[in-house]
Coordinates of C-alpha atoms and ligand atoms in Angstrom, one line a residue:
Chain A
M1 CA -83.7 254.9 18.3
E2 CA -86.5 253.1 20.1
N3 CA -86.7 250.3 17.5
Y4 CA -83.0 249.6 17.9
K5 CA -81.7 247.2 20.5
I6 CA -78.0 247.8 19.8
I7 CA -76.3 250.8 18.1
F8 CA -72.7 251.0 17.1
Q9 CA -71.9 254.7 16.5
D10 CA -68.8 255.6 14.7
I11 CA -66.5 253.1 16.4
Y12 CA -62.7 253.2 15.9
K13 CA -60.3 250.7 17.3
S14 CA -56.6 250.0 16.7
F15 CA -54.2 247.6 18.1
G16 CA -50.8 249.4 18.1
D17 CA -50.4 250.8 14.6
K18 CA -53.0 248.4 13.2
A19 CA -56.3 250.1 12.6
V20 CA -59.0 247.4 12.8
L21 CA -62.4 249.3 13.1
Q22 CA -62.5 252.5 11.2
G23 CA -65.9 254.2 11.6
L24 CA -68.2 251.3 12.3
N25 CA -71.8 252.3 12.2
L26 CA -74.4 249.6 12.7
S27 CA -77.9 249.4 14.3
I28 CA -79.6 246.2 15.2
R29 CA -83.4 246.1 15.5
R30 CA -85.2 244.6 18.5
G31 CA -85.8 240.9 17.9
E32 CA -84.1 240.6 14.6
T33 CA -81.3 238.3 13.5
L34 CA -78.6 240.2 11.7
V35 CA -75.8 238.5 10.0
I36 CA -72.5 240.2 9.6
L37 CA -70.5 238.9 6.6
G38 CA -66.9 239.8 6.0
R39 CA -63.5 238.5 5.2
S40 CA -61.2 237.0 7.8
G41 CA -59.6 239.8 9.8
C42 CA -62.0 242.6 8.9
G43 CA -62.9 243.1 12.6
K44 CA -66.0 241.1 13.2
S45 CA -64.9 239.4 16.4
V46 CA -63.5 242.7 17.7
S47 CA -66.9 244.4 17.1
L48 CA -68.7 241.7 19.2
K49 CA -66.1 242.0 22.0
I50 CA -66.6 245.8 22.0
L51 CA -70.3 245.2 22.4
L52 CA -69.6 243.0 25.4
G53 CA -67.2 245.5 26.9
L54 CA -64.4 243.0 26.6
L55 CA -62.5 245.5 24.5
Y56 CA -62.8 249.3 24.6
P57 CA -63.1 251.3 21.5
D58 CA -60.6 254.2 20.9
R59 CA -63.5 256.4 19.8
G60 CA -67.2 256.1 19.3
K61 CA -70.2 254.9 21.3
V62 CA -72.2 251.7 21.7
Y63 CA -75.8 251.9 22.9
L64 CA -77.8 249.0 24.3
D65 CA -81.5 249.6 24.9
G66 CA -80.7 253.3 24.4
E67 CA -78.1 253.3 27.2
E68 CA -74.5 254.1 26.4
I69 CA -72.3 251.2 27.6
T70 CA -69.0 252.5 26.4
G71 CA -67.0 253.8 29.3
M72 CA -69.0 252.0 31.9
S73 CA -67.2 250.6 34.9
E74 CA -66.5 246.8 35.0
K75 CA -69.0 246.6 37.8
K76 CA -71.9 248.1 35.7
L77 CA -70.8 246.1 32.7
V78 CA -71.6 243.0 34.6
E79 CA -75.3 243.9 34.5
V80 CA -75.0 244.6 30.7
R81 CA -73.2 241.3 30.2
K82 CA -76.0 239.4 31.9
K83 CA -78.3 240.5 29.1
I84 CA -75.9 239.1 26.4
G85 CA -74.9 235.6 25.7
M86 CA -72.0 235.0 23.4
L87 CA -70.9 231.9 21.5
F88 CA -67.2 232.4 21.0
Q89 CA -65.4 231.5 17.8
G90 CA -63.5 228.7 19.4
S91 CA -66.4 227.8 21.8
A92 CA -64.1 228.8 24.8
L93 CA -65.5 226.2 27.1
F94 CA -63.7 226.1 30.4
D95 CA -61.6 223.0 30.0
S96 CA -61.2 222.3 33.7
L97 CA -64.9 222.1 34.2
T98 CA -67.4 219.4 33.1
V99 CA -70.0 220.2 30.4
G100 CA -72.6 220.5 33.2
E101 CA -70.5 222.9 35.2
N102 CA -69.8 225.0 32.1
V103 CA -73.5 225.4 31.4
A104 CA -74.2 226.1 35.1
F105 CA -71.4 228.6 35.4
A106 CA -73.3 231.9 35.2
L107 CA -76.2 230.5 37.3
A108 CA -73.9 229.3 40.0
E109 CA -72.1 232.6 40.0
H110 CA -75.0 235.1 40.0
S111 CA -78.2 233.4 41.1
N112 CA -79.5 232.2 44.4
R113 CA -81.0 229.1 42.8
T114 CA -80.4 225.8 44.6
A115 CA -78.2 223.1 43.1
D116 CA -81.3 221.1 42.1
E117 CA -82.8 224.0 40.3
I118 CA -79.6 224.7 38.5
A119 CA -79.3 221.0 37.5
E120 CA -82.7 221.1 36.0
I121 CA -82.0 224.2 34.0
V122 CA -78.7 222.7 32.8
D123 CA -80.6 219.5 31.8
N124 CA -83.2 221.5 29.9
N125 CA -80.6 223.6 28.1
L126 CA -78.6 220.5 27.1
K127 CA -81.8 218.9 25.8
F128 CA -82.5 222.1 23.8
V129 CA -79.2 221.8 22.0
E130 CA -79.6 218.0 21.7
M131 CA -76.7 217.2 24.0
E132 CA -78.5 215.4 26.8
G133 CA -76.5 212.8 28.7
T134 CA -73.2 214.7 28.4
V135 CA -73.4 216.5 31.7
N136 CA -70.4 214.7 33.2
L137 CA -68.1 214.8 30.1
M138 CA -65.1 217.0 29.9
P139 CA -64.9 219.5 27.0
S140 CA -61.8 217.7 25.7
E141 CA -64.0 214.6 25.0
L142 CA -66.3 216.6 22.7
S143 CA -66.1 217.1 18.9
G144 CA -66.1 220.7 17.5
G145 CA -69.8 220.7 16.7
M146 CA -70.7 219.3 20.1
K147 CA -68.5 222.0 21.8
K148 CA -70.4 224.7 19.9
R149 CA -73.7 223.3 21.0
V150 CA -72.6 223.2 24.7
A151 CA -71.3 226.7 24.3
L152 CA -74.7 227.8 23.0
A153 CA -76.3 226.1 26.0
R154 CA -74.0 228.0 28.3
A155 CA -74.6 231.3 26.6
M156 CA -78.4 230.7 26.9
A157 CA -78.4 229.6 30.6
Y158 CA -79.0 233.1 31.9
Q159 CA -81.8 233.7 29.4
P160 CA -80.1 236.6 27.7
E161 CA -82.0 239.1 25.6
I162 CA -79.2 239.2 23.0
L163 CA -77.2 236.3 21.5
L164 CA -74.0 236.8 19.7
Y165 CA -72.7 234.0 17.5
D166 CA -69.1 234.3 16.3
E167 CA -68.6 231.9 13.4
P168 CA -71.1 229.3 14.6
T169 CA -70.6 226.9 11.7
T170 CA -67.0 227.5 10.6
G171 CA -65.0 224.4 10.5
L172 CA -68.0 222.1 10.8
D173 CA -69.2 219.5 8.2
P174 CA -72.3 220.6 6.2
I175 CA -74.7 218.4 8.1
T176 CA -73.5 219.6 11.5
A177 CA -73.5 223.2 10.2
T178 CA -77.2 222.7 9.2
T179 CA -78.2 221.5 12.6
I180 CA -76.4 224.5 14.2
N181 CA -78.2 226.8 11.9
A182 CA -81.5 225.2 12.8
L183 CA -80.6 225.7 16.4
I184 CA -80.0 229.4 15.9
R185 CA -83.4 229.7 14.2
K186 CA -85.1 227.7 17.0
T187 CA -83.5 229.9 19.7
Q188 CA -84.7 232.9 17.9
R189 CA -88.2 231.5 17.5
E190 CA -88.7 230.2 21.0
Y191 CA -87.0 232.9 23.0
G192 CA -87.5 236.0 20.7
V193 CA -83.9 237.1 21.3
T194 CA -82.1 239.7 19.3
S195 CA -79.2 238.0 17.5
I196 CA -76.0 238.9 15.7
V197 CA -74.4 236.1 13.7
V198 CA -70.9 236.7 12.4
T199 CA -69.7 234.5 9.6
H200 CA -67.8 234.4 6.4
E201 CA -70.0 231.6 5.1
L202 CA -72.6 233.1 2.9
D203 CA -75.1 230.3 2.8
S204 CA -75.1 229.8 6.5
G205 CA -75.5 233.5 7.1
F206 CA -78.3 234.0 4.6
S207 CA -80.2 230.9 5.9
V208 CA -80.5 232.2 9.5
A209 CA -80.8 235.9 9.1
D210 CA -83.5 238.5 8.6
R211 CA -81.0 241.1 7.5
A212 CA -77.4 241.1 6.4
A213 CA -74.5 243.5 6.6
V214 CA -71.3 243.3 4.7
M215 CA -68.2 244.4 6.5
E216 CA -64.8 245.3 5.1
S217 CA -61.8 247.1 6.7
G218 CA -63.6 247.9 9.8
R219 CA -66.7 249.5 8.2
I220 CA -70.1 248.4 7.1
L221 CA -70.2 248.6 3.3
E222 CA -73.8 247.6 2.8
I223 CA -76.7 246.6 5.0
G224 CA -80.2 245.4 4.0
T225 CA -82.5 242.5 3.5
I226 CA -80.9 239.4 2.0
A227 CA -82.5 240.1 -1.4
E228 CA -81.0 243.6 -1.3
I229 CA -77.6 242.3 -0.4
K230 CA -77.8 239.7 -3.2
G231 CA -78.7 242.4 -5.7
S232 CA -76.2 244.9 -4.5
T233 CA -74.4 247.1 -7.0
N234 CA -71.4 247.6 -4.7
E235 CA -68.3 246.3 -6.3
F236 CA -66.9 244.7 -3.2
V237 CA -70.2 243.1 -2.1
R238 CA -70.6 241.6 -5.5
T239 CA -67.1 240.1 -5.6
F240 CA -67.5 238.9 -2.1
I241 CA -70.8 237.1 -2.9
A242 CA -69.4 235.8 -6.2
G243 CA -66.2 234.6 -4.5
A244 CA -68.0 232.8 -1.8
K245 CA -70.1 230.8 -4.2
Chain B
M1 CA -62.5 261.7 24.4
C2 CA -61.7 263.0 20.9
A3 CA -59.2 265.4 22.5
C4 CA -56.9 262.6 23.4
L5 CA -56.6 261.4 19.8
P6 CA -54.4 264.2 18.4
G7 CA -52.3 263.6 21.5
A8 CA -52.0 260.0 20.6
R9 CA -51.1 260.8 17.0
E10 CA -48.5 263.3 18.2
Y11 CA -47.1 260.7 20.5
R12 CA -46.8 258.1 17.7
R13 CA -45.1 260.7 15.4
S14 CA -42.6 261.5 18.1
V15 CA -42.0 257.9 18.7
R16 CA -41.3 257.4 15.0
K17 CA -39.0 260.4 15.0
N18 CA -37.1 259.0 17.9
Q19 CA -36.9 255.6 16.4
A20 CA -33.2 255.2 17.0
L21 CA -33.6 256.3 20.6
N22 CA -36.6 254.1 20.9
D23 CA -34.8 251.0 19.6
H24 CA -32.1 251.6 22.1
F25 CA -34.4 252.0 25.0
H26 CA -37.2 249.7 24.1
W27 CA -36.0 247.0 26.5
F28 CA -36.2 249.6 29.2
L29 CA -39.8 250.7 28.2
D30 CA -40.7 247.0 28.1
F31 CA -39.2 246.6 31.5
L32 CA -41.3 249.5 32.9
H33 CA -44.4 248.0 31.2
H34 CA -43.9 244.7 32.9
V35 CA -43.2 246.3 36.3
H36 CA -46.4 248.3 36.0
G37 CA -48.3 245.1 35.0
I38 CA -47.0 243.1 37.9
T39 CA -47.6 245.8 40.4
E40 CA -51.1 246.3 39.1
M41 CA -51.7 242.5 39.4
F42 CA -50.4 242.6 43.0
G43 CA -52.7 245.4 44.0
R44 CA -55.7 243.8 42.3
S45 CA -55.1 240.4 43.9
L46 CA -54.5 241.9 47.3
V47 CA -57.6 244.1 47.2
L48 CA -59.8 241.4 45.6
S49 CA -58.8 238.9 48.3
F50 CA -60.8 240.9 50.8
I51 CA -63.9 241.6 48.7
K52 CA -66.9 239.3 48.2
P53 CA -67.5 236.8 46.6
F54 CA -64.8 234.8 48.3
Y55 CA -64.6 231.6 46.1
L56 CA -63.7 229.5 49.1
R57 CA -63.9 226.3 47.1
D58 CA -61.6 227.5 44.4
T59 CA -59.1 228.8 47.0
I60 CA -59.1 225.5 48.8
E61 CA -58.6 223.6 45.5
Q62 CA -55.7 225.9 44.7
M63 CA -54.2 225.3 48.2
Y64 CA -54.3 221.6 47.5
H65 CA -52.7 222.0 44.1
I66 CA -50.0 224.4 45.4
G67 CA -49.4 223.0 48.8
V68 CA -50.1 219.3 49.0
K69 CA -48.9 218.5 45.6
S70 CA -45.6 220.4 46.2
L71 CA -44.9 218.4 49.4
S72 CA -42.7 215.7 47.8
I73 CA -40.4 218.0 45.9
V74 CA -40.1 220.2 49.0
L75 CA -39.3 217.2 51.2
M76 CA -36.6 216.0 48.8
T77 CA -34.9 219.3 48.2
S78 CA -34.9 220.3 51.9
I79 CA -33.6 216.9 53.2
F80 CA -30.7 217.0 50.8
T81 CA -30.0 220.7 51.6
G82 CA -29.8 219.7 55.3
L83 CA -27.5 216.7 54.5
V84 CA -25.1 218.7 52.4
L85 CA -25.0 221.7 54.7
A86 CA -24.3 219.6 57.8
L87 CA -21.5 217.9 55.9
Q88 CA -20.0 221.2 54.9
F89 CA -20.4 223.0 58.2
G90 CA -19.2 219.9 60.2
H91 CA -16.1 219.7 58.0
E92 CA -15.2 223.4 58.2
M93 CA -16.0 223.8 61.8
S94 CA -14.1 220.7 63.0
V95 CA -11.0 222.6 61.7
Y96 CA -11.7 225.1 64.5
G97 CA -12.8 222.5 66.9
A98 CA -16.3 223.9 66.8
K99 CA -18.2 221.1 65.2
M100 CA -20.4 220.7 68.2
Y101 CA -22.0 223.9 67.1
T102 CA -23.0 222.5 63.7
S103 CA -26.7 222.4 64.5
S104 CA -26.9 225.9 65.8
V105 CA -25.3 227.3 62.6
L106 CA -27.4 225.0 60.5
I107 CA -30.7 225.9 62.0
V108 CA -30.1 229.7 61.7
S109 CA -29.0 229.4 58.1
L110 CA -31.8 227.1 57.2
V111 CA -34.6 229.0 58.9
R112 CA -33.4 232.5 58.0
E113 CA -32.0 232.0 54.6
L114 CA -31.8 228.8 52.8
G115 CA -35.2 227.3 53.6
P116 CA -37.1 230.3 52.4
V117 CA -35.0 230.9 49.3
I118 CA -34.6 227.3 48.1
I119 CA -38.1 226.3 48.7
S120 CA -39.5 229.4 47.1
L121 CA -37.4 228.9 44.1
V122 CA -38.6 225.3 43.8
V123 CA -42.2 226.5 44.2
A124 CA -41.7 229.3 41.6
G125 CA -40.5 226.7 39.2
R126 CA -43.3 224.2 39.9
V127 CA -46.3 226.3 40.8
G128 CA -45.5 229.6 39.2
A129 CA -44.9 227.9 35.8
G130 CA -48.1 225.9 36.3
I131 CA -50.2 229.1 37.0
T132 CA -48.8 231.0 34.0
A133 CA -49.3 228.0 31.7
E134 CA -52.8 227.4 32.8
L135 CA -54.0 231.0 32.7
G136 CA -52.1 231.6 29.5
S137 CA -53.8 228.8 27.7
M138 CA -57.1 230.1 29.1
A139 CA -56.3 233.5 27.6
V140 CA -55.4 232.3 24.1
T141 CA -58.5 230.0 23.9
E142 CA -60.7 233.0 24.9
Q143 CA -61.7 231.3 28.2
I144 CA -60.9 234.4 30.1
D145 CA -63.0 236.5 27.8
A146 CA -65.8 234.0 28.1
M147 CA -65.6 234.2 31.9
R148 CA -65.9 238.0 31.7
A149 CA -68.7 237.6 29.2
L150 CA -70.5 235.5 31.8
G151 CA -70.2 238.3 34.3
T152 CA -67.4 236.9 36.4
N153 CA -64.3 238.8 37.3
P154 CA -61.4 236.6 36.3
Y155 CA -58.9 238.6 38.4
K156 CA -61.0 237.6 41.4
K157 CA -61.9 234.0 40.4
L158 CA -58.5 233.1 39.0
A159 CA -55.8 235.5 40.3
A160 CA -57.0 236.4 43.8
T161 CA -57.7 232.7 44.7
R162 CA -54.2 231.7 43.6
F163 CA -52.6 234.7 45.4
L164 CA -54.3 233.8 48.6
A165 CA -53.6 230.1 48.4
L166 CA -49.9 230.6 47.6
S167 CA -49.5 233.2 50.4
I168 CA -50.9 230.7 52.9
M169 CA -49.2 227.6 51.6
L170 CA -45.7 228.8 50.9
P171 CA -44.8 229.7 54.5
L172 CA -46.3 226.4 55.6
L173 CA -44.1 224.5 53.0
V174 CA -41.1 226.5 54.2
A175 CA -41.8 225.6 57.8
I176 CA -42.1 221.9 56.9
G177 CA -39.0 222.2 54.7
D178 CA -36.9 223.8 57.5
F179 CA -37.8 220.9 59.7
C180 CA -36.9 218.3 57.1
G181 CA -33.6 220.2 56.5
M182 CA -32.9 219.8 60.2
L183 CA -33.7 216.1 59.9
G184 CA -31.1 215.8 57.2
G185 CA -28.6 217.6 59.3
W186 CA -29.4 215.3 62.2
I187 CA -28.7 212.2 60.1
V188 CA -25.3 213.5 59.1
S189 CA -24.5 214.7 62.6
V190 CA -25.3 211.4 64.3
T191 CA -23.7 209.2 61.6
T192 CA -20.6 211.0 60.5
L193 CA -19.9 213.9 62.9
G194 CA -20.4 211.9 66.1
I195 CA -22.8 214.4 67.7
S196 CA -25.5 212.9 69.9
T197 CA -29.2 213.3 69.1
D198 CA -29.9 215.1 72.3
Y199 CA -27.1 217.6 71.9
Y200 CA -28.0 218.2 68.2
W201 CA -31.6 219.2 68.9
S202 CA -31.1 221.1 72.2
N203 CA -28.2 223.1 70.8
A204 CA -30.3 223.9 67.7
I205 CA -33.3 225.1 69.7
H206 CA -31.1 227.0 72.1
Y207 CA -29.8 229.2 69.3
L208 CA -33.1 229.6 67.4
F209 CA -34.6 233.0 68.3
F210 CA -38.1 234.3 67.6
S211 CA -36.6 236.9 65.3
D212 CA -35.2 234.1 63.1
I213 CA -38.5 232.4 62.9
F214 CA -40.2 235.7 62.1
A215 CA -37.8 236.6 59.4
G216 CA -37.9 233.1 58.1
L217 CA -41.6 233.1 57.6
L218 CA -42.0 236.7 56.5
K219 CA -39.8 235.9 53.6
P220 CA -41.8 233.1 52.0
F221 CA -45.0 235.1 52.7
I222 CA -43.6 238.0 50.6
F223 CA -42.1 235.7 48.0
A224 CA -45.4 234.0 47.6
M225 CA -47.2 237.3 46.8
A226 CA -44.4 238.0 44.3
I227 CA -44.6 234.6 42.6
A228 CA -48.4 234.8 42.4
S229 CA -48.5 238.3 41.0
I230 CA -45.8 237.6 38.5
S231 CA -47.2 234.3 37.3
C232 CA -50.8 235.6 37.0
Y233 CA -49.6 238.7 35.2
H234 CA -47.7 236.7 32.7
G235 CA -50.6 234.2 32.3
F236 CA -53.2 236.9 31.7
S237 CA -51.1 238.8 29.2
V238 CA -50.2 235.9 26.9
T239 CA -50.8 236.7 23.2
G240 CA -49.7 234.7 20.2
G241 CA -51.1 231.2 20.7
T242 CA -49.4 228.2 22.3
K243 CA -46.0 229.5 21.5
G244 CA -46.8 232.6 23.5
V245 CA -47.8 230.4 26.5
G246 CA -44.4 228.7 26.5
E247 CA -42.5 232.0 26.3
A248 CA -44.6 233.5 29.1
T249 CA -44.1 230.5 31.3
T250 CA -40.3 230.7 30.9
R251 CA -40.3 234.5 31.5
S252 CA -42.5 234.1 34.6
V253 CA -40.1 231.6 36.2
V254 CA -37.1 233.7 35.4
V255 CA -38.6 236.9 36.7
S256 CA -39.9 235.2 39.9
S257 CA -36.5 233.7 40.6
I258 CA -34.6 237.0 40.2
L259 CA -37.2 238.8 42.3
I260 CA -36.9 236.2 45.0
F261 CA -33.1 237.0 45.3
I262 CA -33.6 240.8 45.2
L263 CA -36.4 240.7 47.8
D264 CA -34.4 238.3 50.0
F265 CA -31.6 240.8 50.1
L266 CA -33.9 243.6 51.0
I267 CA -35.8 241.7 53.6
T268 CA -32.6 240.5 55.2
K269 CA -31.3 244.0 55.3
V270 CA -34.4 245.3 57.0
T271 CA -35.0 242.5 59.4
L272 CA -31.4 242.2 60.5
G273 CA -31.4 245.9 61.3
A274 CA -34.7 246.0 63.0
V275 CA -35.1 242.9 65.1
Ligands
ATP301 N1 -56.3 241.5 21.2 C1 -55.8 241.8 20.1 N2 -54.6 242.4 20.0 C2 -54.0 242.7 18.8 N3 -54.6 242.6 17.6 C3 -55.8 242.0 17.6 C4 -56.5 241.7 18.8 N4 -57.7 241.2 18.5 C5 -57.8 241.3 17.2 N5 -56.7 241.8 16.6 C6 -56.5 242.0 15.2 O1 -57.6 242.7 14.7 C7 -57.9 242.2 13.4 C8 -59.4 241.8 13.3 O2 -59.6 240.7 14.2 P1 -61.0 240.0 14.3 O3 -60.7 238.9 15.2 O4 -62.0 241.0 14.6 O5 -61.2 239.4 12.8 P2 -62.4 238.7 12.3 O6 -63.1 239.6 11.3 O7 -63.2 238.1 13.4 O8 -61.7 237.5 11.4 P3 -62.0 235.9 11.4 O9 -63.1 235.7 10.4 O10 -60.8 235.3 11.0 O11 -62.4 235.5 12.8 C9 -57.0 241.1 13.1 O12 -56.0 241.5 12.2 C10 -56.3 240.7 14.4 O13 -55.0 240.4 14.2
MG302 MG1 -63.4 236.3 14.3

């Protein structure tokens, strides 16, 4: 238990009659980068949202640092969420705010830092994701890859212990995807965060992760090192890997 | 927690068994669902308006968007309402030889009834639709999730600020609109009814009581809370992409408009009896 930063324990979640998560069990070690691979619609984004407390599971428990977070009040969840940064599938930048205001959002909301201090952190974060000089642009003026980078800068602004990446490279050209993957590794290296990367792109996933998990129909079919997953005997995992090639 | 699951399954089975019944009544269940959602949004916005942090900047920004930017449409509609009403009243009342009283009838009907209702309808169309569309597109692009993920309560930052701004601005807009309506009536009275400027205004003020002003400003205050709750509720609960945003916006304006008429009836009934 101590080695694990995050534990999903037997999670069930349905929307109406549609069962999405059906007994999800998954443990993420402190400081590792775990990639969750799975087909579109298997429940990857829903799992991340449950971890953030944005969705509530019908059954099961989620632990963070050994503390159960399912069933916590919205107020207590705020403290949990400050530990987690999330890069949303569609970036989800606030389109009425500038790039700078987006990155500054959590700092302006929760910290007592002065405007100058915040501006400095924003500059540093934008530099980290190689987006310096974009502070005053609006999100609508950015390309998809640029949005993802700004969203990463925003997620990192509060120096979270955990980073969740929902499809960080989907829909990007291979070169941009490679730079995003490099960023994920750099973040991991420099900040020592625990990360979960969700994707259906095998190569991207394997290139950033320490371990991989294959998900199907709301369950984890197989979890292990990348070599173990590649050599899996599970029928579905093999077809998934073959199909993705 | 597990104990509620068999219950849920039971419920689903009974729902399926009563499918025919369910089909028949599903609009009613939907209706109750929306009433619950809107009431909840109202309660949340009201309570959160009094809890820190206060988001003063966001509220002022909303007051500008809601109030100042609605001024031109409010001016236009209320001046023309005043013009038309004065023509109608003047014409009808001259039959009875009472056209001198046009301004007294005009001011009471404007302040008590037509000002609040017409301007609130206009604002429900302009501002209510805008709120639903904005919050709805934020919901479908996960911006509301992102806000929660960053530790901010979107009901506070987005709903309560709009609720407060609308509750302050709508009564103000109505007061301005009432005055413009009276200006419209004055133009007609002087030009076509042959009533003097002095007589028009002194007669109007003579017949305007405090209770009229009270009822006339209470209405837009309550309508504002209704419009804000309805449009925020519909915005937050959008699903199904951009098409969903359009549908929610339409529904939000329709529901607000109907509720304005219902509330207007109720408030009139109460205030006429009481004051
Ligand atoms: N808020 C919601 N309401 C209803 N259904 C939902 C909701 N969120 C997700 N779903 C459904 O749950 C299922 C899983 O969704 P999820 O977003 O987790 O998929 P995913 O694994 O992330 O897929 P993708 O790779 O396409 O992003 C989908 O069928 C989706 O329609
Ligand atoms: Mg997804």
